[in-house]
Coordinates of C-alpha atoms in Angstrom, one line a residue:
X367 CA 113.1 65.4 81.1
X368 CA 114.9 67.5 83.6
X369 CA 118.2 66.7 85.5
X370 CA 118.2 69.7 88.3
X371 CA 117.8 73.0 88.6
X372 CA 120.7 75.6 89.8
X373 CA 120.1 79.1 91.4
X374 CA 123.7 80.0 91.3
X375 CA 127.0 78.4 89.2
X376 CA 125.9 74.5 89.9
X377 CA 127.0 73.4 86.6
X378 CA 130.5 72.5 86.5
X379 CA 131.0 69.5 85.5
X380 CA 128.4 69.1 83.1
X381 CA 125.5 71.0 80.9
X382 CA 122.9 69.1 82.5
X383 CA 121.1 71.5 84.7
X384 CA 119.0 74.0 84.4
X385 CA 118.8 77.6 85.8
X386 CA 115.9 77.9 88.3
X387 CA 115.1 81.7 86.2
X388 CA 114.4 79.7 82.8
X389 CA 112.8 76.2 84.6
X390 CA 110.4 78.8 86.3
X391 CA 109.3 80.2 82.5
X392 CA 109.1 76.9 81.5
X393 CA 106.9 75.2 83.9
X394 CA 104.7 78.4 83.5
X395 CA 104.7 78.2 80.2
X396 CA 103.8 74.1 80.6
X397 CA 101.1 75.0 82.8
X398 CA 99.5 77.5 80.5
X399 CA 99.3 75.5 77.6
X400 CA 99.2 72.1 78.7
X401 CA 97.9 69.5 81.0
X402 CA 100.8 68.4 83.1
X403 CA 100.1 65.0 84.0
X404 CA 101.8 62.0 85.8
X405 CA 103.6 58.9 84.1
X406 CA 101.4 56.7 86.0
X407 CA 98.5 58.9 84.0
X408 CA 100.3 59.0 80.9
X409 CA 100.9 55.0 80.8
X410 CA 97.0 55.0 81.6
X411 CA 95.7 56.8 78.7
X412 CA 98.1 55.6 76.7
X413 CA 97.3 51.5 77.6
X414 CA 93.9 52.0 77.7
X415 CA 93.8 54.4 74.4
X416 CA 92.0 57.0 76.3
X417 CA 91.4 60.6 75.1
X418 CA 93.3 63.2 76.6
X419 CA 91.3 66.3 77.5
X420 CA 93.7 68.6 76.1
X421 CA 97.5 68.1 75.4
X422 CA 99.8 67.2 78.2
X423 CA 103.0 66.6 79.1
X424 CA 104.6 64.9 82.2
X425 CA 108.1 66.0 83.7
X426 CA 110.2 63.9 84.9
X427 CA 113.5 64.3 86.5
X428 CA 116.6 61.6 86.9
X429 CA 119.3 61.2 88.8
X430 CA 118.4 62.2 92.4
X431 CA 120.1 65.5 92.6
X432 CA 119.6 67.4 95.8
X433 CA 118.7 70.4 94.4
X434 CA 115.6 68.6 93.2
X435 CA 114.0 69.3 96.7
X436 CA 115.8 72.6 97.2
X437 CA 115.1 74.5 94.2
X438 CA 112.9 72.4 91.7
X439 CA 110.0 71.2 93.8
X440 CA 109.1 74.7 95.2
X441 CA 108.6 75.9 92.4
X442 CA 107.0 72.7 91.1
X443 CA 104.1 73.0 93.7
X444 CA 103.9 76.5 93.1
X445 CA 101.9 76.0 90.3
X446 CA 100.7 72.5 91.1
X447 CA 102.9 70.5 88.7
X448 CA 103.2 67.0 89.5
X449 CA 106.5 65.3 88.4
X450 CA 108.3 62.0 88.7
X451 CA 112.0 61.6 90.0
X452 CA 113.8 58.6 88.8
X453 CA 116.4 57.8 91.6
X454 CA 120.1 56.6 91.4
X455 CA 119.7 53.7 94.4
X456 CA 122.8 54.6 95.4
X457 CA 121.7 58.1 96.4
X458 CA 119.9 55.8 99.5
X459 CA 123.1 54.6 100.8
X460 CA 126.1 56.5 102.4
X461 CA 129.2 56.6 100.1
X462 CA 132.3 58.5 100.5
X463 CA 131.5 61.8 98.8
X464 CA 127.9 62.1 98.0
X465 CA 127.7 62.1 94.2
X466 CA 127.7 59.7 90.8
X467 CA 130.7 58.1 89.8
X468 CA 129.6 59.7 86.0
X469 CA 130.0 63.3 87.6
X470 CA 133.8 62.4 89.5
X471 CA 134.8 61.0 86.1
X472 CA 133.6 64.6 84.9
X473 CA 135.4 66.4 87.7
X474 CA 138.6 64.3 87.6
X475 CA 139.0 66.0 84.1
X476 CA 137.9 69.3 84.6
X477 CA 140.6 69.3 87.9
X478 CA 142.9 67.6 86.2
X479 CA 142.8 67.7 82.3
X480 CA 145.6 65.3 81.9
X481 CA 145.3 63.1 85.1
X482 CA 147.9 59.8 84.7
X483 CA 145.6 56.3 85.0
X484 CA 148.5 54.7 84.1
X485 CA 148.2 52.8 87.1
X486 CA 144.4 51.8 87.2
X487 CA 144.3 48.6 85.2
X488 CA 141.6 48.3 82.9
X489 CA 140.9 49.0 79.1
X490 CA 142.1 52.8 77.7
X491 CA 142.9 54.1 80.9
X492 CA 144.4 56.7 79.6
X493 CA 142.2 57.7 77.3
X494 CA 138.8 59.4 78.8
X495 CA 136.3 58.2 76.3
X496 CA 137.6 54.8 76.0
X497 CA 137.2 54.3 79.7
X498 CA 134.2 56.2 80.6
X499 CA 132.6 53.8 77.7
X500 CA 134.5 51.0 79.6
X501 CA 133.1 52.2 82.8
X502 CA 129.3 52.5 81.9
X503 CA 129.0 49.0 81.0
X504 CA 130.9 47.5 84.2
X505 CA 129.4 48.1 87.6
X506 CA 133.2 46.1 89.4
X507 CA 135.4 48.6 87.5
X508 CA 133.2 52.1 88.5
X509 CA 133.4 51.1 92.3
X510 CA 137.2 50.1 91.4
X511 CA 137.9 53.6 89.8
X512 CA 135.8 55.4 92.5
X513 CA 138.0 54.1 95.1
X514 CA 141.4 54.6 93.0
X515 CA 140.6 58.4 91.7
X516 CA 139.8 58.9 95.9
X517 CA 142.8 57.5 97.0
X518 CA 145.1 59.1 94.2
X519 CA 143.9 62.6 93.9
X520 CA 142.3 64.7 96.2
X521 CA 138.9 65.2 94.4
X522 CA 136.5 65.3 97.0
X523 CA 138.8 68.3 98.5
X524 CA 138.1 69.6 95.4
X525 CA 135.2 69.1 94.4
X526 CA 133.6 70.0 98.1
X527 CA 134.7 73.7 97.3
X528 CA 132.6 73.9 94.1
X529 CA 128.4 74.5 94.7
X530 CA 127.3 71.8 95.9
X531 CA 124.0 72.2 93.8
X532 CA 125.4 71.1 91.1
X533 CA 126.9 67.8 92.0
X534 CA 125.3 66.4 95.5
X535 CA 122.8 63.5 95.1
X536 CA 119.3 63.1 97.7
X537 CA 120.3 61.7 100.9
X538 CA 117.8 58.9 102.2
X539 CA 116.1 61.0 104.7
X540 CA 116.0 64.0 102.1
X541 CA 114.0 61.5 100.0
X542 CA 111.4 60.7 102.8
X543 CA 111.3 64.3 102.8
X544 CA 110.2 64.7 98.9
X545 CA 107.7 62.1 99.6
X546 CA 105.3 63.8 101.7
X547 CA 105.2 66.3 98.8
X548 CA 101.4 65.5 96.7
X549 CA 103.3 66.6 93.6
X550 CA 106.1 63.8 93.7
X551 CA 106.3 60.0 93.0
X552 CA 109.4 58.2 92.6
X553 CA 111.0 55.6 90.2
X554 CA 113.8 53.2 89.8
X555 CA 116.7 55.0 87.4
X556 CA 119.1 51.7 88.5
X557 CA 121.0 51.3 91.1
X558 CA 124.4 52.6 89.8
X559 CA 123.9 54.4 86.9
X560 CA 124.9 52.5 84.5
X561 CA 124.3 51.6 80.5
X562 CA 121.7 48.6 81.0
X563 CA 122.2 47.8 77.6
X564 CA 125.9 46.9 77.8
X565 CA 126.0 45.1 81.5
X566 CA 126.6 41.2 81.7
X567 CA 123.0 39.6 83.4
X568 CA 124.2 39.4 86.8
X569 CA 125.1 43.3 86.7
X570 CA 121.9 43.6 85.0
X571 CA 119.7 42.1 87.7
X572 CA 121.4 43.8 90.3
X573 CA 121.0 47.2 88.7
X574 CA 116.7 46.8 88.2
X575 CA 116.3 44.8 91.5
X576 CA 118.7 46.4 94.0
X577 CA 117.2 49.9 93.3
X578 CA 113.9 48.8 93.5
X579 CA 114.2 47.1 96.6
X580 CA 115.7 50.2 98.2
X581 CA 112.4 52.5 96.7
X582 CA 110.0 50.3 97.8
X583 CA 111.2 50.4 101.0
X584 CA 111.1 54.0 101.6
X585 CA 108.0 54.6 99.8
X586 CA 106.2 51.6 101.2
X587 CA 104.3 50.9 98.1
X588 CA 105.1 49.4 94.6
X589 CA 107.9 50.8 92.4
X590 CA 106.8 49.9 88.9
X591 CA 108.4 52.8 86.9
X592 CA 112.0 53.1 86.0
X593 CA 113.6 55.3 83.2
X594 CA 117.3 54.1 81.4
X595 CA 120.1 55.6 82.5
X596 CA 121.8 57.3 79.5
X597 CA 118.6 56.1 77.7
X598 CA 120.3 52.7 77.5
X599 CA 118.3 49.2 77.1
X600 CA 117.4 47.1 74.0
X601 CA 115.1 43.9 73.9
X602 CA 116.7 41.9 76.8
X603 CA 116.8 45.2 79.4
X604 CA 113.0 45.7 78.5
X605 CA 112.0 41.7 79.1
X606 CA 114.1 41.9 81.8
X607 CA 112.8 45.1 83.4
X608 CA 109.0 44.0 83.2
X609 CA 109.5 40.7 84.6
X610 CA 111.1 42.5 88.1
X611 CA 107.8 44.6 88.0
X612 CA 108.8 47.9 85.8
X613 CA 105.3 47.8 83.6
X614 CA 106.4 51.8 83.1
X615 CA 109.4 52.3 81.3
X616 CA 111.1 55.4 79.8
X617 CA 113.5 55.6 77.4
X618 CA 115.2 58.9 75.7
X619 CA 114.8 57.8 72.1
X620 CA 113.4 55.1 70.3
X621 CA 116.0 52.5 70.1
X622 CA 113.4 50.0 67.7
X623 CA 110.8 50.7 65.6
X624 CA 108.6 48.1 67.5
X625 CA 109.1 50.6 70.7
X626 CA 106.6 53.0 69.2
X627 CA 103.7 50.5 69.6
X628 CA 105.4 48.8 72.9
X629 CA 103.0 49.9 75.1
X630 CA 105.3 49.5 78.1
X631 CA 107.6 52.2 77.2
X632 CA 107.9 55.5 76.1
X633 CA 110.3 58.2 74.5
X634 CA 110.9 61.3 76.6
X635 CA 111.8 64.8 75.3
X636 CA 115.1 66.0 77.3
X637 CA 114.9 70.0 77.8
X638 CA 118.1 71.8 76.8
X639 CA 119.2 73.8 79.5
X640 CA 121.9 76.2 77.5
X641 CA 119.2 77.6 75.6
X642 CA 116.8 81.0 75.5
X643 CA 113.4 80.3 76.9
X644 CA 111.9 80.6 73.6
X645 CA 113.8 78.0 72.0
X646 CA 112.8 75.8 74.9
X647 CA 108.9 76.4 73.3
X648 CA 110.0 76.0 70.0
X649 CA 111.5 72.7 70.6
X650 CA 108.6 71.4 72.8
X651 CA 106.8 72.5 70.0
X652 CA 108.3 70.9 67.2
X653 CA 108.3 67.7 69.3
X654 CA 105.1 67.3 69.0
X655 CA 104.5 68.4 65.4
X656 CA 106.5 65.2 64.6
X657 CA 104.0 63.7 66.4
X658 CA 101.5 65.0 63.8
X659 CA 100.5 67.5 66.5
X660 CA 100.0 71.5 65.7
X661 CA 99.7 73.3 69.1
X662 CA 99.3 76.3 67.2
X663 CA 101.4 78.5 70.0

């Protein structure tokens, strides 16, 4: 699992993207020792209990990050990777500076490390892990303190002076343009990036259904794949999910022990992106050794 890739200093606000130097080593290295395979293909052999051919990986991507199109997928159909990018629906929309409300709550504190919330009414305000924990879970308060940290600090200023690499989401017609790619499929990742999990069932419907709606409209076929946003969901998101159509679901880890034989979802390996190269192959390795797997490289 992949967030972006950078070719310059597009990681302010958070470690979640990867240099384009290392990602090219690592699809390489994917590519030389694996089968790299879609989800729709995973889900496959994994419903039907198929043998693989060899062992494979799939690589997935979340968010909706423009540098997706600009940096990733180049290199991605350089050496014929396939790869699936799960897609904030709001990236499909205008808004007022292109971006997740996750990454201005980043940038607020990076531009100002003790910025005053006094004023914005709602739990811990002033205290920046109570409210982003606040925040995930309550889709009326992030467009309330979207608007507010706008309005009452000049962020977007700010923020446009920084790479934009590191912090601009897919515009609709940017999407379109990913689409005509062989090497790309879509999926839902909700619509605001929230914490399933923690969202009353209204929020919760709009979140799965909204962002579908808005995919299978500019693909023109079925959306059926969705992976949680902060690998957030329990029982009720994954009922909930499948009954809207999402017969694909990812998670990050395991949340029950009865997800391992849930054939409807699976656990996705997230690849470090402050690390050596080799540690990235050590890791992938070691993933699968718990798996009872020796690649033996």
């Amino acid at each position: 699992m992949y967030h972006g890739v950078y070719e310059n200093n597009g990681d302010y606000f958070r470690a979640s993207h990867t240099p384009v130097n290392l990602f090219k080593k690592q699809i390489q290295y994917l590519r030389k020792h694996f089968d790299i395979i879609s989800v729709e293909e995973a889900f496959e052999y994994y419903k039907k209990g198929m043998p693989l051919k060899r062992q494979s990986v799939t690589i997935t991507f979340d968010d909706g990050f423009k540098n997706n199109l600009e940096t990733a997928l180049p290199i991605l159909e350089h050496y014929r990777a396939p790869a699936t990018f799960y897609l904030s629906g709001v990236c499909l929309e205008e808004m007022k500076i292109h971006t997740l409300w996750s990454l201005l709550f980043n940038a607020l504190y990076f531009f100002y490390p003790n910025a005053d919330l006094s004023e914005f009414s709602v739990p811990g305000a002033n205290n920046p892990k109570t409210l982003f924990k606040y925040l995930r879970g309550n889709g009326a308060a992030v467009e309330k303190f979207t608007d507010y940290i706008l309005q009452n600090f000049d962020i977007a200023e700010k923020l446009n002076k920084t790479p934009k690499e590191g912090w601009m989401l897919l515009r609709k017609e940017e999407v379109s343009e990913m689409l005509t790619s062989d090497f790309v499929t879509v999926g839902s990742h909700g619509e605001r990036h929230l914490m399933l999990s923690e969202l009353n069932e209204a929020e919760l419907n709009y979140e799965l259904t909204q962002s579908q709606k808005k995919l299978i409209e500019i693909c023109r076929k079925p959306v059926n794949t969705i992976a949680f946003p902060f690998g957030g969901y329990n029982t009720h998101v994954k009922k909930m999910a499948f009954e809207i159509g999402y017969d694909m679901q990812l998670a990050v880890n395991y949340k029950n022990n009865a997800d391992h034989q849930d054939q409807l979802i699976m656990s996705r390996y997230g690849v470090p992106t402050n690390t050596t190269f080799a540690s990235t192959a050590f890791f992938i390795n070691q993933a699968f050794r718990r798996m009872g797997v020796d690649l033996g490289h």
